[in-house]
Amino acid sequence: MVVLKVFFPSCCSSAESGLLVGHWIPEQNSAVILAVFHFPFIPVQVKQYLSEVRQVTQVNVSVLGTWSNCKKKEESLSEFLEDLGTIFSHEPWIQLCKETDSKFWSCSVIQKHPSTPKEDEIILVYYDQRKVMLSHLHPPGNLTNSTDHKAEDASKLAVIFDTVAKSKVLFMKDRYDYGPIKLTHWQSEGVEASIIVELMKQASIPVCMLLTFLLSFVSSVCKSRVLKFWPLSFIWSKLSTCEQLGHRLEHLQVISSNRKAQNQPQLMRKANIFVSLLADVALGILLMSWLYRKNRIGHLADTLIPVADHVAKELQGLLQWLMGVPAGLKMNRALDQVLGRFFLYHIHLWISYIHLMSPFIEMILWYVGLSACLGLTVALSILSDIIALLTFHIYCFYVYGARLYCLKIYGLSSLWRLFRGKKWNVLRQRVDSCSYDLDQLFIGTLLFTILLFLLPTTALYYLVFTLLRLLVVVVQGLIHLLVDLIDSLPLYSILLRLCRSYRLAAGVKFRVLEQRTGKPLRLLMQINPLSYGRVVQTYRLPTYSCYPKDSWGSLCKKLFLGELIYPWKHKGEKQD
Amino acid sequence: SPAQPATMNPARHWQKVLYERQPFPDNYVDQRFLEELRKNIHARQYQYWAVVFESGAVVQQLCSVCVFIVTWWYMDDGLLSVQWLFGAGLVSSLIGYILFDAIDSGAGRKENRRTRWADLKSTLVFVAFTYGFSPVLKTLTESISTDTIYAMSVFMLLGHLIFFDYGANAAIVSSTLSLNMAIFASVCLASRLPRSLHAFVMVTFAIQIFALWPMLQKKLKAQTPRCYIIVTVVFALSALTGLLTISSVGAVLFTLLLVSISCLCPYYLIRLQLFKDNIHGPWDEAEIKEDLSRFLM
Amino acid sequence: MEERGERIALQCRQHSASCREFSVRCQPVQLRSLSAATCSVWLAAYWLFVLTQNSMVLSAAIFITLIGLIVYLHFVKIDQESLLVIASLGIQMTSSYASGKESTTFIEMSQVKDVVINEAIYMQKVIYYLCILLRDPLDPQSVSEVVPLFQSSKPRLDCLVEVYRSCQEILEQRKTVSQIL
Amino acid sequence: MACRRIGDQEQFLATAFSVVNCGRPPAWGIRTHSICMVSDFFYPNMGGVESHIYQLSQCLIERGHKVIIVTHAYGSRKGIRYLTNGLKVYYLPLKVMYNQSTATTLFHSLPLLSKENTVLRAALDPEIVSVIPNAVDPTDLTPDPSRRDNSTITIVVVSRLVYRKGIDLLSGIIPELCQKYPDLNFLVGGEGPKRIVLEEVRERYQLHDRVRLLGALEHQDVRNVLVQGHIFLNTSLTEAFCMAIVEAASCGLQVVSTRVGGIPEVLPEDLIILCEPSVKSLCDGLEKAMLQLRSGTSLAPEIIHNKVKTFYTWRNVAARTEKVYDRVADETVLPMDKRLDRLITHCGSVTGYIFALFAVLNFLFLVFLRWMTPDSIIEAARDATGPNGVWTKQYFHTQKRKEKEENSNC
């Protein structure tokens, strides 16, 4: 038993009687109807027209059968239709017949050569021609990597989609000229819009060229050797603003390159970059317009200095508290005093620095605010850098505390081994037993005791400053995460999925339409849109990764051992 | 097949081998089953006085701890002057040092290849470090409550007694750990004393009594057992006397402890040997009786 | 049919010789358990309200239950799972949620290697389930992926065997076709 | 259903036990059982226990029994799988605690060694304890004298490098013999905490070119190592069966071993030189073996292999195990009160009551579980592959019918 499938465009269901034109796929035993040629026509013209279409589209379009749409069955017509089969010889010859009062069509297939077995079942599949033509099929995730293989093993549906998409020309052809042949198929209505699009396409070429020129100039300036010297390059690598600018520069280069996108993913990538850039700049300008109205910058500057002052005061209070009996903990008084004074001196330095800066703050902020026109992400990056600069004293405290604590922890761990009569074997990477001399033992234990009793003091300082540092790191990390989100979100694809869900197809789904015995099975083929998750996953723009590299466990271990932690960005570089 | 009838040799006896298929079922129980079972092979006969002699090491160590605590008590109360303790320590150390070489007439020193210069260097290191760190020690535990320090010291001294090398061959023994715990306890206690000089002298004394004194004892025990007994008794008596001046109840309890360790415990050990019921057989893990460490020396 | 005390119903419709649809209807939304959950949340909120005298708590509780209900009906509770097998086209799985949302997956026949009943260990239990074996495009003899069917309703074996038999009948047709071609 | 650990002489039986279910009437002469093997160690892990369970199961399936194996999941290998001949394996998603063992194994992993020990420790009637040797697959372990270097003598040691395998003795033997005989080499396969001792000996006596430490060996590589040597040395301090010496003998090596545990029962006297567990005795034994080798009085590898080949076969083991299963299946299952009675009377005056308490708790837990998930909810497994496989037949019947119809249609 062989099943014959007829894919029929639903827009043709009300067409007048005529010829069914489409593509026959023998290996699937299915016919894809693309259009209906109306009566009357001259067979030679039809054949000539089809051969033209074939040349242009590279699809083997031919007359597959006849289509009759009439009130009641007429004997003469059916005979005539059968005769047509001799003129346009096709194997098999499909005869579709719709009676206006009934939803159920009759369909018959005539085989000239009965060598093939009897076909006793026909499935009619309705499809929306426009949607199928415009949609882009996304094969399931695991198949995407084997693209080269797909050519030969392409799924059946992909072939059908391909056929419809390629025969776009067939639909175009009829737009303006009313030639000798009348067809029914899907027709576009947005002619005016397409003219605007054409105009924009023309205009975009010089714009792109100008942009490319500008960009090459900027990038050559960036690459100049003056900026490569040590202190400058070091600063560049530490500032997230520079990285963000570099990233955007790359994006602009991708957009403005006059090479045409070769395939769908590249096209989508360009569009995504473009839309995300636009959205970024729009948001940035919105921010700017908000900032520069009503002298908000001045207000900001006026509040910033007191805030910094206030933070310093709070820190001083914290240190005073630590130098007393914090939370009832009894710490080593001498060491406590030394550490507390050291940190207090630092805060003092910091306050005087801030006050020195205060007259210029407003000006700096004003100029920095201008950068928002480059995009919200740039503004956010600058914000992150400013936070890093303003909390430099916290960073310093943290580093001192961590170094001291780290030293103690390492000292204690090795002295603890000595205490138990063990030692670390560097060659074998394990703990060996070892017999120490009496004096070694004595000094080791003495130092161990001293370090052990001084540990709580150091640990408390370390704990407090680590918490402060973590706060800053979390804020910076959140900003970076936001920037990354704006950078990587494929806005265009998401918009497409939202408004034209058929454009991004994950596959198809079928609905069984109501049916009657003796009539062919009718199915409605609909496009199954891609889920949002997969849209984001497929079209995510690559960014420099700024996600935490180490797990929570390793982070906790680092914190415990007193190793330095940094925000999620620039992990590899900041090792000193 | 394994179930071959036993006709080929009816008189064949069952053999305890696996490589041969025997005309017996797998769950066959032979008459000789369990005949290799042995009991109490390793049970040892102990001599009462020998065990008492061996318990001397424990008594000595208990007395050392007692003497140390008593001395610290005197120092803390100001009954013992720093100079006196330092002087006494110095003199006894010198005597001990001479004795240490005199007992085996320098044989041990030759074996260890340890020069007098090394001894002097060690002494200098001790003194210098202890003296240098004594002010730090003084302020070290200022903010920690005295009870905590006492608890820690007791814990450490107990640890010292547990891990001390009494001559038994057990996994728990670790003379390094034992000595370190004693030093830790002495540093803790020394930091409670009124002056930094006190702390210095106390730690020095701890080194003498916990590190040097056991070395001398070991040598005494090996070379002149009779002398060792006398020294032990004298040491125990002096410790008791010292304790008696502080607390008579403590002295009584300590006496009871010493007596039970040196007299009752050996007796009990010998009695318990009668109840031993160890099963041995060829399935036991074999013991390596040789000393294999010579291959790695 | 009963599964863990829940009633489920298997419905089989034959559209044509080569097209069959099986749908398993799970137990409908249980008003009792839903209202119990809602009531418990509200009671807790009321208790908090009595403690704190803050009416925000009550509005938050209402908001949370509403959100929870929507999420539950829209993303969690599956009302019906159906399987549409069309011999020459493929197999389509549809699960409809309580809110009416449907999620559909269609697998082309050329990818389907077989439909089998498999055993799996699930929540301390060994259960049977029906699954579609997908053919590996690189190596037609091997299986690239296993797609389980009726994941939320988990029908019992006797039910599965029925579906399995029908599926196999249709897959048989496909095999004969390929032999002829 | 009877469930018992069968105390035969295999060291792993503390970790693996079988559940025998014999509900069916005897078919063609031999009774068929449904057997469930429970073990923490199974394929893809490779080792003695793993291959034992696999081979035994295969032989039992061959004899018409239905066998399933229950083990824990290994990485991505979880769920239910079928192996050769329809051996069904349940890889349960259990948490692995330590060294591929789950909590249950860690619990009762007491070494039950020889029959005597089992009987003594568990206070059992010796009649219910059967001794079944382990089997060795001799087809893979064939000698290959061409791989030997006959200008020197090579002593092979293949064992885990742990204290119980007597690696400390080996560390004494190596310098002793290497200093005496300059043409002697050692080849040591295996890994373990005592490796460091061997490395230290090698460094100390500068024997890097003569003592090769191969590290951990896969099971399939063992033969490759064995055939390179002349003498196999086993220094175990305790051993139940010692597969290693049988494998070595099967590869045609002269075996020198300590006389501990069940080793004297494993090989006949002409194939093994038994020594006391001391460096001196083992050195003497090795010297004797070397002397035999030099003078040519030792047996040829092929002869040794042909002898060993007949000793321990899987079919034999399966047949003997089957008998134990038969006997166990005949035993009546004691009711709960009898079991408690037995626990209280057999296991000491105090511990007996404690055990009985645990038994009662376990029983209550079982009752609770049955209340939580009644039997009616649990799907009964259908035998898909065994001799009376349900589906396969039905499926093939329907398929055949279909085909006939098709043929008539065409």
Short mmCIF file of N, CA and C in Angstrom, two decimals, chain B residues 240 243-244 247-260:
data_model
loop_
_atom_site.label_atom_id
_atom_site.label_comp_id
_atom_site.label_asym_id
_atom_site.label_seq_id
_atom_site.Cartn_x
_atom_site.Cartn_y
_atom_site.Cartn_z
N LEU B 240 55.32 14.03 95.06
CA LEU B 240 54.25 13.93 96.05
C LEU B 240 54.40 15.00 97.12
N LEU B 243 53.33 18.30 95.81
CA LEU B 243 51.89 18.38 95.69
C LEU B 243 51.25 18.55 97.06
N LEU B 244 51.86 17.88 98.06
CA LEU B 244 51.32 17.93 99.41
C LEU B 244 51.32 19.35 99.94
N SER B 247 48.12 20.91 97.99
CA SER B 247 46.81 20.37 98.34
C SER B 247 46.98 18.96 98.84
N SER B 248 46.49 18.71 100.06
CA SER B 248 46.67 17.37 100.62
C SER B 248 45.75 16.37 99.93
N VAL B 249 44.54 16.82 99.56
CA VAL B 249 43.62 15.91 98.85
C VAL B 249 44.22 15.47 97.53
N GLY B 250 44.79 16.46 96.83
CA GLY B 250 45.42 16.15 95.54
C GLY B 250 46.53 15.13 95.74
N ALA B 251 47.31 15.31 96.80
CA ALA B 251 48.43 14.41 97.05
C ALA B 251 47.93 13.00 97.29
N VAL B 252 46.84 12.88 98.06
CA VAL B 252 46.29 11.54 98.33
C VAL B 252 45.82 10.89 97.05
N LEU B 253 45.08 11.67 96.27
CA LEU B 253 44.57 11.12 95.00
C LEU B 253 45.71 10.70 94.10
N PHE B 254 46.74 11.54 94.05
CA PHE B 254 47.88 11.24 93.17
C PHE B 254 48.58 9.97 93.64
N THR B 255 48.70 9.83 94.97
CA THR B 255 49.32 8.60 95.50
C THR B 255 48.53 7.38 95.07
N LEU B 256 47.19 7.49 95.21
CA LEU B 256 46.35 6.37 94.81
C LEU B 256 46.55 6.03 93.35
N LEU B 257 46.64 7.08 92.54
CA LEU B 257 46.83 6.88 91.09
C LEU B 257 48.13 6.14 90.82
N LEU B 258 49.21 6.62 91.50
CA LEU B 258 50.51 6.00 91.26
C LEU B 258 50.49 4.54 91.70
N VAL B 259 49.89 4.29 92.85
CA VAL B 259 49.86 2.92 93.36
C VAL B 259 49.07 2.02 92.43
N SER B 260 47.92 2.52 91.99
CA SER B 260 47.11 1.67 91.13
C SER B 260 47.82 1.39 89.82
#
